[in-house]
Amino acid sequence: MGATGTVSSMVGKHDALPDSFDRFVEQVRALVEAWLSPWLEARVAEASARGPEVAVVAEALRQLVVRGGKRMRAVLLASAYIACGGEEVSSVVPAAAGLELLQAYLLTHDDWMDGDEVRRGGPSVPAALRVHFAGRAHGPSSADAASILAGDLAAAWALSAILELKLAPARVVGALRELGGVEQEVVHGQLLDVCAEERSEATVAEIYALKTASYTVRGPVVMGAMLAGAGADDARARALVEYAEPLGIGFQLRDDLLGAFGDPRATGKPLGGDLRKGKRTALVVEAMRDPLAAAAIGRILGQTEASEPDLAGALRALEASGARARVEGRISALALESRAALEKVPLVPFGRGLLAQAIVALTERDR
Amino acid sequence: MGATGTVSSMVGKHDALPDSFDRFVEQVRALVEAWLSPWLEARVAEASARGPEVAVVAEALRQLVVRGGKRMRAVLLASAYIACGGEEVSSVVPAAAGLELLQAYLLTHDDWMDGDEVRRGGPSVPAALRVHFAGRAHGPSSADAASILAGDLAAAWALSAILELKLAPARVVGALRELGGVEQEVVHGQLLDVCAEERSEATVAEIYALKTASYTVRGPVVMGAMLAGAGADDARARALVEYAEPLGIGFQLRDDLLGAFGDPRATGKPLGGDLRKGKRTALVVEAMRDPLAAAAIGRILGQTEASEPDLAGALRALEASGARARVEGRISALALESRAALEKVPLVPFGRGLLAQAIVALTERDR
């Protein structure tokens, strides 16, 4: 089965499903937006009834969520649901929306920890809240507290959204078990990312598996499988885990490459932005093994005011050291590994095609 | 039905249940400790496999949870479960343990926001983590990040613990819906507490309802009812909400009185501790309406170094203004309101007796 082109030949009984991956993505996005928009407005209304401070926090979250992102987690959940025999994508929209809210929670706490001011082309939630809340005499500022509470609120929303599913409760419970495990893994990964003293290649690999692969790919596809009625020890669920783990790492490695070499017009982020921010990505750790590259990169890593020529020199060093090519090679190998896992078990062909195309979308993207 | 003494006459078919409230409390506590202890050790082992930074965070949480507290939320959940027809307390232990983990999450984020160093006779989680994690060059310190992530981890644990229930999935889903609502309310309440500019009596009342009553009483009893098979629109569930809301406020008002007048030997907290910390409790807001009392209290409110004579003067002013007596009167009225709600609907008599005695335990306690 090819991973590109239309998949109309595999539609079979799914007459209501669109005939290509791109249209499926559009359909899922439209369903998720249509569900989230009034749902978030209702949450903001509840917050407004409490007081203006609460309303400001809920509104900052609402804006982050509607500003979007690629909704790839929602697409992966819906694809796995179809692949495991689910019929109506609309049945899993509250769970797909819940993953978007989970991401809002994680992004909000991450952005606060990392001091990131911009997210999805607008202010990050901590940056938005700093406008409204001042310092306090003691302890963290009100703006800090409001940022943490914004993340906590989004986490509560994620749970409540998923519980609006109308599917059999046993399936909902199965999906939530996966969610609980993913939430623990993401925190483990973030702790390693923020607090670990040394940063070996092994640590970076573990952070990617825990912090990105778990909630970007594994959680969504396992939840989709559970919602279609697969048990946790189902061969399909196990195969989807084998599909998800390399794909999640490949997704993050592509992110690393885009964060260094990505075209700012496509990514919306400055050239070499990750380097200036001092992110010790797998790409950087790989290149630093070469002493010449290490010197060039060391000159600008974490230097937000680094000069353009120094930045260009560091990017050339990433190339010349072979690090860029090796990371590209790893992405290709991970994509193959992910694709092979899809062939191990019987899946509904249309859904299998969606999952195969998701590999391309996540690992060959330019933004 | 009396709220004190044994309830052996109401045991009926519940032969395995203990014959008094105190023994029931002991039984629930013992079951919860026995469940939590190995469960938390398993979570710490998972964290240790990730790295020492992760292990330190998990261990700080484990210690907070095993150090205890009164486990009143667990007792309330179990009491409501029995009152709505549940038979085996052991069936709801994972949910009761989950409430303890939910509290660990909320206490950890609260203690970080409030700068509280001591909790349950030991270091608060943020204080414990500050020993292990240093500052960072930019943004919040690693200790700050680790404290927030500790709370996030406890929230994930709460969800995972509750999902270990072996009861019918529809009941679990019903209980989790209540949990999601409670989590939103607690965040709303904390936002008002930390970020609201003015602090009227109405604001204080709303904070108490949202921040304390919701997760201390309403969440536990509604979850207990759901786990016993009551629907959300069940008359029993509605009556339990009417029972819970005044009781939760009464509990917090008793806390306010203990925080000012409590015997340090019983509470483990210094005399007048809330005043020195600057907590604008309902008691304080009530007293401040009297200009004389306002002057005496204003002299020490938030002054951690206030002199003993000034503190004694403020406590006398709380008495002389009538504020202490009025708060005592409100607690009595709330307890009556709570008790009346129990009479509105048919409940299993033994469970009703437990819930009635819980009113006494929560509103007439000395620690």
GROMACS .gro file of N, CA, C and O in nm, chain B residues 250-286:
model
  148
  617GLY      N    1  -1.885   2.489   5.619
  617GLY     CA    2  -1.870   2.476   5.764
  617GLY      C    3  -1.732   2.423   5.801
  617GLY      O    4  -1.669   2.470   5.897
  618PHE      N    5  -1.685   2.328   5.723
  618PHE     CA    6  -1.550   2.272   5.744
  618PHE      C    7  -1.445   2.382   5.734
  618PHE      O    8  -1.355   2.393   5.817
  619GLN      N    9  -1.457   2.467   5.631
  619GLN     CA   10  -1.357   2.571   5.610
  619GLN      C   11  -1.366   2.678   5.720
  619GLN      O   12  -1.263   2.730   5.765
  620LEU      N   13  -1.488   2.710   5.763
  620LEU     CA   14  -1.502   2.809   5.871
  620LEU      C   15  -1.440   2.756   6.000
  620LEU      O   16  -1.378   2.831   6.076
  621ARG      N   17  -1.458   2.625   6.026
  621ARG     CA   18  -1.392   2.566   6.144
  621ARG      C   19  -1.241   2.578   6.129
  621ARG      O   20  -1.169   2.609   6.225
  622ASP      N   21  -1.193   2.555   6.008
  622ASP     CA   22  -1.049   2.570   5.981
  622ASP      C   23  -1.002   2.712   6.012
  622ASP      O   24  -0.894   2.731   6.069
  623ASP      N   25  -1.084   2.810   5.975
  623ASP     CA   26  -1.049   2.950   6.004
  623ASP      C   27  -1.037   2.973   6.154
  623ASP      O   28  -0.944   3.039   6.201
  624LEU      N   29  -1.134   2.921   6.229
  624LEU     CA   30  -1.131   2.940   6.375
  624LEU      C   31  -1.009   2.870   6.434
  624LEU      O   32  -0.940   2.926   6.521
  625LEU      N   33  -0.981   2.748   6.388
  625LEU     CA   34  -0.863   2.676   6.439
  625LEU      C   35  -0.734   2.747   6.401
  625LEU      O   36  -0.637   2.747   6.479
  626GLY      N   37  -0.734   2.808   6.282
  626GLY     CA   38  -0.614   2.879   6.237
  626GLY      C   39  -0.584   3.003   6.320
  626GLY      O   40  -0.471   3.051   6.323
  627ALA      N   41  -0.689   3.054   6.390
  627ALA     CA   42  -0.669   3.170   6.477
  627ALA      C   43  -0.657   3.127   6.623
  627ALA      O   44  -0.562   3.163   6.692
  628PHE      N   45  -0.755   3.047   6.669
  628PHE     CA   46  -0.765   3.018   6.813
  628PHE      C   47  -0.723   2.876   6.850
  628PHE      O   48  -0.724   2.841   6.967
  629GLY      N   49  -0.693   2.792   6.749
  629GLY     CA   50  -0.668   2.651   6.776
  629GLY      C   51  -0.551   2.630   6.871
  629GLY      O   52  -0.453   2.706   6.869
  630ASP      N   53  -0.562   2.526   6.953
  630ASP     CA   54  -0.455   2.490   7.045
  630ASP      C   55  -0.339   2.433   6.964
  630ASP      O   56  -0.354   2.329   6.900
  631PRO      N   57  -0.224   2.498   6.970
  631PRO     CA   58  -0.111   2.450   6.890
  631PRO      C   59  -0.077   2.303   6.916
  631PRO      O   60  -0.031   2.234   6.827
  632ARG      N   61  -0.103   2.255   7.040
  632ARG     CA   62  -0.070   2.115   7.068
  632ARG      C   63  -0.161   2.021   6.989
  632ARG      O   64  -0.123   1.910   6.954
  633ALA      N   65  -0.284   2.064   6.960
  633ALA     CA   66  -0.375   1.979   6.884
  633ALA      C   67  -0.360   2.001   6.733
  633ALA      O   68  -0.358   1.905   6.656
  634THR      N   69  -0.347   2.126   6.692
  634THR     CA   70  -0.344   2.154   6.548
  634THR      C   71  -0.207   2.132   6.487
  634THR      O   72  -0.195   2.112   6.366
  635GLY      N   73  -0.103   2.138   6.570
  635GLY     CA   74   0.032   2.130   6.514
  635GLY      C   75   0.073   2.258   6.444
  635GLY      O   76   0.176   2.264   6.377
  636LYS      N   77  -0.011   2.362   6.455
  636LYS     CA   78   0.020   2.491   6.392
  636LYS      C   79   0.032   2.599   6.499
  636LYS      O   80  -0.034   2.590   6.602
  637PRO      N   81   0.113   2.702   6.477
  637PRO     CA   82   0.130   2.805   6.579
  637PRO      C   83   0.000   2.884   6.604
  637PRO      O   84  -0.081   2.901   6.513
  638LEU      N   85  -0.017   2.930   6.728
  638LEU     CA   86  -0.133   3.012   6.765
  638LEU      C   87  -0.137   3.136   6.675
  638LEU      O   88  -0.036   3.203   6.657
  639GLY      N   89  -0.256   3.161   6.619
  639GLY     CA   90  -0.270   3.281   6.536
  639GLY      C   91  -0.194   3.274   6.404
  639GLY      O   92  -0.171   3.377   6.340
  640GLY      N   93  -0.157   3.153   6.364
  640GLY     CA   94  -0.071   3.138   6.245
  640GLY      C   95  -0.130   3.200   6.119
  640GLY      O   96  -0.059   3.264   6.041
  641ASP      N   97  -0.262   3.182   6.099
  641ASP     CA   98  -0.326   3.238   5.979
  641ASP      C   99  -0.314   3.390   5.975
  641ASP      O  100  -0.302   3.450   5.868
  642LEU      N  101  -0.321   3.452   6.094
  642LEU     CA  102  -0.314   3.599   6.100
  642LEU      C  103  -0.174   3.646   6.060
  642LEU      O  104  -0.158   3.737   5.979
  643ARG      N  105  -0.073   3.583   6.117
  643ARG     CA  106   0.065   3.620   6.083
  643ARG      C  107   0.090   3.601   5.933
  643ARG      O  108   0.166   3.677   5.873
  644LYS      N  109   0.029   3.495   5.875
  644LYS     CA  110   0.050   3.472   5.732
  644LYS      C  111  -0.027   3.570   5.645
  644LYS      O  112  -0.011   3.571   5.523
  645GLY      N  113  -0.119   3.646   5.709
  645GLY     CA  114  -0.195   3.744   5.631
  645GLY      C  115  -0.315   3.686   5.560
  645GLY      O  116  -0.368   3.748   5.467
  646LYS      N  117  -0.361   3.568   5.603
  646LYS     CA  118  -0.478   3.508   5.536
  646LYS      C  119  -0.603   3.589   5.568
  646LYS      O  120  -0.639   3.605   5.685
  647ARG      N  121  -0.669   3.635   5.463
  647ARG     CA  122  -0.793   3.711   5.483
  647ARG      C  123  -0.910   3.613   5.483
  647ARG      O  124  -0.986   3.604   5.388
  648THR      N  125  -0.920   3.542   5.595
  648THR     CA  126  -1.025   3.441   5.609
  648THR      C  127  -1.161   3.508   5.630
  648THR      O  128  -1.169   3.629   5.655
  649ALA      N  129  -1.267   3.428   5.625
  649ALA     CA  130  -1.402   3.481   5.651
  649ALA      C  131  -1.408   3.543   5.791
  649ALA      O  132  -1.472   3.647   5.812
  650LEU      N  133  -1.339   3.480   5.886
  650LEU     CA  134  -1.335   3.532   6.023
  650LEU      C  135  -1.275   3.672   6.025
  650LEU      O  136  -1.329   3.764   6.089
  651VAL      N  137  -1.164   3.688   5.956
  651VAL     CA  138  -1.096   3.818   5.954
  651VAL      C  139  -1.182   3.922   5.882
  651VAL      O  140  -1.199   4.035   5.930
  652VAL      N  141  -1.236   3.885   5.767
  652VAL     CA  142  -1.318   3.980   5.690
  652VAL      C  143  -1.438   4.025   5.774
  652VAL      O  144  -1.475   4.143   5.776
  653GLU      N  145  -1.498   3.930   5.846
  653GLU     CA  146  -1.612   3.959   5.935
  653GLU      C  147  -1.569   4.059   6.044
  653GLU      O  148  -1.638   4.159   6.068
   0.00000   0.00000   0.00000
